[in-house]
PDB file of C-alpha atoms in Angstrom:
ATOM      1  CA  MET I   1      30.626 152.034  90.044  1.00 53.00           C
ATOM      2  CA  SER I   2      33.313 154.307  88.490  1.00 61.00           C
ATOM      3  CA  LYS I   3      35.707 156.258  90.516  1.00 74.00           C
ATOM      4  CA  ILE I   4      34.612 159.726  91.355  1.00 85.00           C
ATOM      5  CA  GLU I   5      36.823 162.425  90.155  1.00 88.00           C
ATOM      6  CA  VAL I   6      37.173 166.203  90.628  1.00 93.00           C
ATOM      7  CA  GLY I   7      34.755 167.820  88.318  1.00 93.00           C
ATOM      8  CA  GLY I   8      32.426 164.918  88.316  1.00 92.00           C
ATOM      9  CA  ARG I   9      29.031 164.422  89.951  1.00 93.00           C
ATOM     10  CA  ILE I  10      28.672 162.400  93.085  1.00 92.00           C
ATOM     11  CA  PRO I  11      26.554 159.223  93.020  1.00 88.00           C
ATOM     12  CA  ASP I  12      23.023 159.457  94.506  1.00 89.00           C
ATOM     13  CA  LEU I  13      23.568 156.836  97.287  1.00 89.00           C
ATOM     14  CA  VAL I  14      21.230 156.277 100.135  1.00 90.00           C
ATOM     15  CA  VAL I  15      23.018 156.585 103.548  1.00 92.00           C
ATOM     16  CA  GLN I  16      22.290 155.961 107.221  1.00 91.00           C
ATOM     17  CA  ALA I  17      23.172 158.804 109.725  1.00 93.00           C
ATOM     18  CA  THR I  18      22.875 159.742 113.341  1.00 94.00           C
ATOM     19  CA  ASP I  19      19.662 161.147 114.682  1.00 86.00           C
ATOM     20  CA  ASP I  20      17.883 158.314 112.952  1.00 83.00           C
ATOM     21  CA  GLN I  21      18.349 159.607 109.415  1.00 80.00           C
ATOM     22  CA  GLY I  22      18.292 157.837 106.201  1.00 87.00           C
ATOM     23  CA  PHE I  23      18.663 159.988 103.265  1.00 86.00           C
ATOM     24  CA  ARG I  24      19.847 160.234  99.572  1.00 88.00           C
ATOM     25  CA  LEU I  25      23.016 162.302  98.748  1.00 89.00           C
ATOM     26  CA  SER I  26      20.894 164.134  96.175  1.00 90.00           C
ATOM     27  CA  GLU I  27      18.822 165.641  98.961  1.00 92.00           C
ATOM     28  CA  LEU I  28      21.821 167.738  99.805  1.00 93.00           C
ATOM     29  CA  ARG I  29      21.669 169.615  96.467  1.00 94.00           C
ATOM     30  CA  GLY I  30      21.583 173.376  96.990  1.00 95.00           C
ATOM     31  CA  ARG I  31      24.104 173.159  99.838  1.00 96.00           C
ATOM     32  CA  ASN I  32      27.785 172.637  99.767  1.00 97.00           C
ATOM     33  CA  VAL I  33      28.938 169.524 101.366  1.00 97.00           C
ATOM     34  CA  VAL I  34      32.013 168.632 103.368  1.00 98.00           C
ATOM     35  CA  LEU I  35      32.281 164.832 103.525  1.00 97.00           C
ATOM     36  CA  TYR I  36      35.066 163.648 105.646  1.00 98.00           C
ATOM     37  CA  PHE I  37      36.228 160.061 106.072  1.00 97.00           C
ATOM     38  CA  TYR I  38      37.806 159.020 109.268  1.00 97.00           C
ATOM     39  CA  PRO I  39      39.051 155.404 110.468  1.00 95.00           C
ATOM     40  CA  LYS I  40      37.290 155.000 113.829  1.00 96.00           C
ATOM     41  CA  ASP I  41      35.103 156.769 116.287  1.00 97.00           C
ATOM     42  CA  ASN I  42      36.753 157.673 119.617  1.00 95.00           C
ATOM     43  CA  THR I  43      40.352 157.354 118.587  1.00 94.00           C
ATOM     44  CA  PRO I  44      42.737 160.374 119.157  1.00 94.00           C
ATOM     45  CA  GLY I  45      43.133 161.552 115.524  1.00 95.00           C
ATOM     46  CA  CYS I  46      39.505 161.122 114.758  1.00 96.00           C
ATOM     47  CA  THR I  47      38.406 162.814 117.822  1.00 96.00           C
ATOM     48  CA  THR I  48      40.710 165.827 117.088  1.00 97.00           C
ATOM     49  CA  GLU I  49      39.590 166.023 113.439  1.00 97.00           C
ATOM     50  CA  GLY I  50      35.823 165.955 114.604  1.00 97.00           C
ATOM     51  CA  GLN I  51      36.502 168.571 117.277  1.00 98.00           C
ATOM     52  CA  ASP I  52      38.114 170.776 114.688  1.00 97.00           C
ATOM     53  CA  PHE I  53      35.134 170.535 112.335  1.00 98.00           C
ATOM     54  CA  ARG I  54      32.878 171.213 115.401  1.00 98.00           C
ATOM     55  CA  ASP I  55      34.808 174.280 116.490  1.00 98.00           C
ATOM     56  CA  HIS I  56      34.573 175.678 112.903  1.00 98.00           C
ATOM     57  CA  TYR I  57      31.029 174.591 112.331  1.00 97.00           C
ATOM     58  CA  GLU I  58      29.427 177.928 112.332  1.00 97.00           C
ATOM     59  CA  GLU I  59      31.748 179.143 109.660  1.00 97.00           C
ATOM     60  CA  PHE I  60      30.812 176.249 107.351  1.00 98.00           C
ATOM     61  CA  GLU I  61      27.070 176.840 107.971  1.00 97.00           C
ATOM     62  CA  ASN I  62      27.776 180.536 106.969  1.00 97.00           C
ATOM     63  CA  LEU I  63      29.162 179.242 103.619  1.00 97.00           C
ATOM     64  CA  ASN I  64      25.973 177.150 103.011  1.00 97.00           C
ATOM     65  CA  ALA I  65      27.654 174.016 103.778  1.00 97.00           C
ATOM     66  CA  VAL I  66      26.740 170.866 105.717  1.00 96.00           C
ATOM     67  CA  VAL I  67      29.467 168.838 107.324  1.00 98.00           C
ATOM     68  CA  LEU I  68      29.103 165.089 107.411  1.00 97.00           C
ATOM     69  CA  GLY I  69      31.592 162.614 109.007  1.00 98.00           C
ATOM     70  CA  VAL I  70      31.841 159.020 107.615  1.00 97.00           C
ATOM     71  CA  SER I  71      33.294 155.773 109.058  1.00 97.00           C
ATOM     72  CA  ARG I  72      32.530 152.115 109.018  1.00 96.00           C
ATOM     73  CA  ASP I  73      31.382 152.331 112.661  1.00 96.00           C
ATOM     74  CA  ASP I  74      27.709 151.506 113.376  1.00 95.00           C
ATOM     75  CA  ILE I  75      24.928 153.938 114.294  1.00 95.00           C
ATOM     76  CA  LYS I  76      25.202 153.176 118.017  1.00 96.00           C
ATOM     77  CA  SER I  77      28.989 153.850 118.170  1.00 96.00           C
ATOM     78  CA  HIS I  78      28.274 157.156 115.982  1.00 96.00           C
ATOM     79  CA  GLU I  79      25.479 158.458 118.275  1.00 96.00           C
ATOM     80  CA  SER I  80      27.659 157.932 121.424  1.00 97.00           C
ATOM     81  CA  PHE I  81      30.704 159.607 119.712  1.00 97.00           C
ATOM     82  CA  LYS I  82      28.537 162.522 118.404  1.00 97.00           C
ATOM     83  CA  THR I  83      26.952 163.087 121.839  1.00 96.00           C
ATOM     84  CA  LYS I  84      30.340 162.653 123.779  1.00 97.00           C
ATOM     85  CA  GLN I  85      32.027 165.275 121.642  1.00 97.00           C
ATOM     86  CA  CYS I  86      28.949 167.609 121.049  1.00 97.00           C
ATOM     87  CA  PHE I  87      29.173 167.413 117.246  1.00 98.00           C
ATOM     88  CA  PRO I  88      26.605 169.723 115.686  1.00 97.00           C
ATOM     89  CA  PHE I  89      26.775 167.697 112.511  1.00 97.00           C
ATOM     90  CA  ASP I  90      25.837 164.096 111.723  1.00 96.00           C
ATOM     91  CA  LEU I  91      27.942 160.974 111.221  1.00 97.00           C
ATOM     92  CA  ILE I  92      27.131 158.469 108.354  1.00 96.00           C
ATOM     93  CA  ALA I  93      27.637 154.835 109.344  1.00 96.00           C
ATOM     94  CA  ASP I  94      28.956 153.310 106.230  1.00 95.00           C
ATOM     95  CA  THR I  95      28.830 149.744 107.539  1.00 94.00           C
ATOM     96  CA  ASP I  96      28.682 148.030 104.095  1.00 94.00           C
ATOM     97  CA  GLU I  97      31.464 150.330 102.877  1.00 93.00           C
ATOM     98  CA  GLU I  98      29.419 151.488  99.846  1.00 92.00           C
ATOM     99  CA  LEU I  99      30.319 155.260 100.334  1.00 93.00           C
ATOM    100  CA  CYS I 100      33.960 154.296 101.137  1.00 93.00           C
ATOM    101  CA  ARG I 101      34.229 152.335  97.968  1.00 92.00           C
ATOM    102  CA  ALA I 102      32.578 155.022  95.773  1.00 92.00           C
ATOM    103  CA  PHE I 103      35.172 157.655  97.150  1.00 94.00           C
ATOM    104  CA  ASP I 104      38.048 155.065  97.005  1.00 93.00           C
ATOM    105  CA  VAL I 105      39.055 155.624 100.637  1.00 95.00           C
ATOM    106  CA  ILE I 106      39.562 151.909 101.672  1.00 92.00           C
ATOM    107  CA  LYS I 107      43.222 151.270 101.606  1.00 91.00           C
ATOM    108  CA  GLU I 108      45.700 148.755 102.964  1.00 84.00           C
ATOM    109  CA  LYS I 109      47.185 149.997 106.275  1.00 82.00           C
ATOM    110  CA  ASN I 110      50.198 148.801 108.188  1.00 80.00           C
ATOM    111  CA  LEU I 111      49.927 149.024 111.921  1.00 74.00           C
ATOM    112  CA  TYR I 112      52.793 147.591 114.051  1.00 80.00           C
ATOM    113  CA  GLY I 113      53.748 145.247 111.270  1.00 83.00           C
ATOM    114  CA  LYS I 114      50.120 143.983 110.829  1.00 83.00           C
ATOM    115  CA  LYS I 115      48.312 144.595 107.432  1.00 86.00           C
ATOM    116  CA  SER I 116      44.668 145.378 107.264  1.00 83.00           C
ATOM    117  CA  MET I 117      42.144 147.316 105.093  1.00 87.00           C
ATOM    118  CA  GLY I 118      40.896 150.506 106.546  1.00 89.00           C
ATOM    119  CA  ILE I 119      39.737 154.071 105.836  1.00 94.00           C
ATOM    120  CA  GLU I 120      42.398 156.418 104.640  1.00 94.00           C
ATOM    121  CA  ARG I 121      41.542 159.815 106.275  1.00 96.00           C
ATOM    122  CA  SER I 122      40.183 161.719 103.339  1.00 97.00           C
ATOM    123  CA  THR I 123      37.875 164.826 102.803  1.00 98.00           C
ATOM    124  CA  PHE I 124      35.796 165.754  99.781  1.00 97.00           C
ATOM    125  CA  LEU I 125      34.349 169.239  98.928  1.00 97.00           C
ATOM    126  CA  ILE I 126      31.128 168.962  96.961  1.00 97.00           C
ATOM    127  CA  ASP I 127      29.234 172.034  95.457  1.00 96.00           C
ATOM    128  CA  GLU I 128      25.758 172.902  95.682  1.00 95.00           C
ATOM    129  CA  HIS I 129      25.229 171.161  92.443  1.00 95.00           C
ATOM    130  CA  GLY I 130      26.532 167.733  93.513  1.00 94.00           C
ATOM    131  CA  VAL I 131      29.940 168.160  91.796  1.00 95.00           C
ATOM    132  CA  LEU I 132      33.076 167.120  93.361  1.00 96.00           C
ATOM    133  CA  ARG I 133      35.302 170.405  93.527  1.00 97.00           C
ATOM    134  CA  ARG I 134      38.203 169.243  95.879  1.00 97.00           C
ATOM    135  CA  GLU I 135      39.554 166.067  97.379  1.00 96.00           C
ATOM    136  CA  TYR I 136      42.095 165.790 100.098  1.00 97.00           C
ATOM    137  CA  ARG I 137      43.732 162.415 100.571  1.00 95.00           C
ATOM    138  CA  LYS I 138      46.250 161.065 103.218  1.00 94.00           C
ATOM    139  CA  VAL I 139      44.846 163.897 105.440  1.00 96.00           C
ATOM    140  CA  LYS I 140      47.034 165.069 108.319  1.00 96.00           C
ATOM    141  CA  VAL I 141      44.674 166.426 111.121  1.00 96.00           C
ATOM    142  CA  ASP I 142      46.625 169.601 111.998  1.00 95.00           C
ATOM    143  CA  GLY I 143      45.531 172.483 110.017  1.00 96.00           C
ATOM    144  CA  HIS I 144      43.248 170.477 107.702  1.00 97.00           C
ATOM    145  CA  VAL I 145      39.919 171.941 108.614  1.00 97.00           C
ATOM    146  CA  LEU I 146      41.274 175.553 108.023  1.00 97.00           C
ATOM    147  CA  ALA I 147      42.413 174.496 104.564  1.00 97.00           C
ATOM    148  CA  VAL I 148      39.032 173.055 103.740  1.00 98.00           C
ATOM    149  CA  LEU I 149      37.457 176.344 104.924  1.00 97.00           C
ATOM    150  CA  ARG I 150      39.809 178.380 102.680  1.00 97.00           C
ATOM    151  CA  ASP I 151      38.971 176.156  99.710  1.00 97.00           C
ATOM    152  CA  LEU I 152      35.251 176.337 100.389  1.00 97.00           C
ATOM    153  CA  ARG I 153      35.486 180.276 100.573  1.00 96.00           C
ATOM    154  CA  GLU I 154      37.187 180.025  97.118  1.00 95.00           C
ATOM    155  CA  ILE I 155      34.271 177.854  95.700  1.00 93.00           C
ATOM    156  CA  VAL I 156      31.537 179.936  97.104  1.00 92.00           C
ATOM    157  CA  ALA I 157      33.110 183.345  95.845  1.00 90.00           C
ATOM    158  CA  ARG I 158      33.005 181.970  92.243  1.00 82.00           C
TER     159      ARG I 158
END
C-alpha cells in the first residue's frame, strides 16, 4: 500500500471499533472525518487528548464531522477507556496495525533509553469525499484540538 498524502484518497479499509462495530472507511463518505492516532489507552497524554476531543465534540458534529480515535489496544481496552472518559465517539482497535501502517504512524520511539516501535501521536482531517486534507504529525496535545477545529472550519467553508 502506498503512503497516503494530502490531496489523495484514503484507502477503503475495514476497521473494528467500539460499540461492536465493524465498518469500511468508505461508509463515512458524506461526512468529514477526524482520525486521531494515539499511543495507548488510559495514559496521561492520550486521556487528555481524548477529553479535549470529547469536550469539543458538539463543535465537530456541527461541522458534519465524525471523530474517531485509533490505537493498537484491543476492543475490550477501548470499551473501558471510552466508558471511563465518557467519549461520545468511537475508538478503533488497530491490533494488526493495518490502519497505522496506511497512515505511516508507527515510528521508533526512545523511552528511558529503551527503543521500541509505537504510534506517533498524529491526526488526519479527511473531507466528505474521502480525500486527506490535513495531517498533523508529532502532535503536542495542548491546543491541538482547537487547531484541528480551525482547519476543519476552513475546509467546510470552501
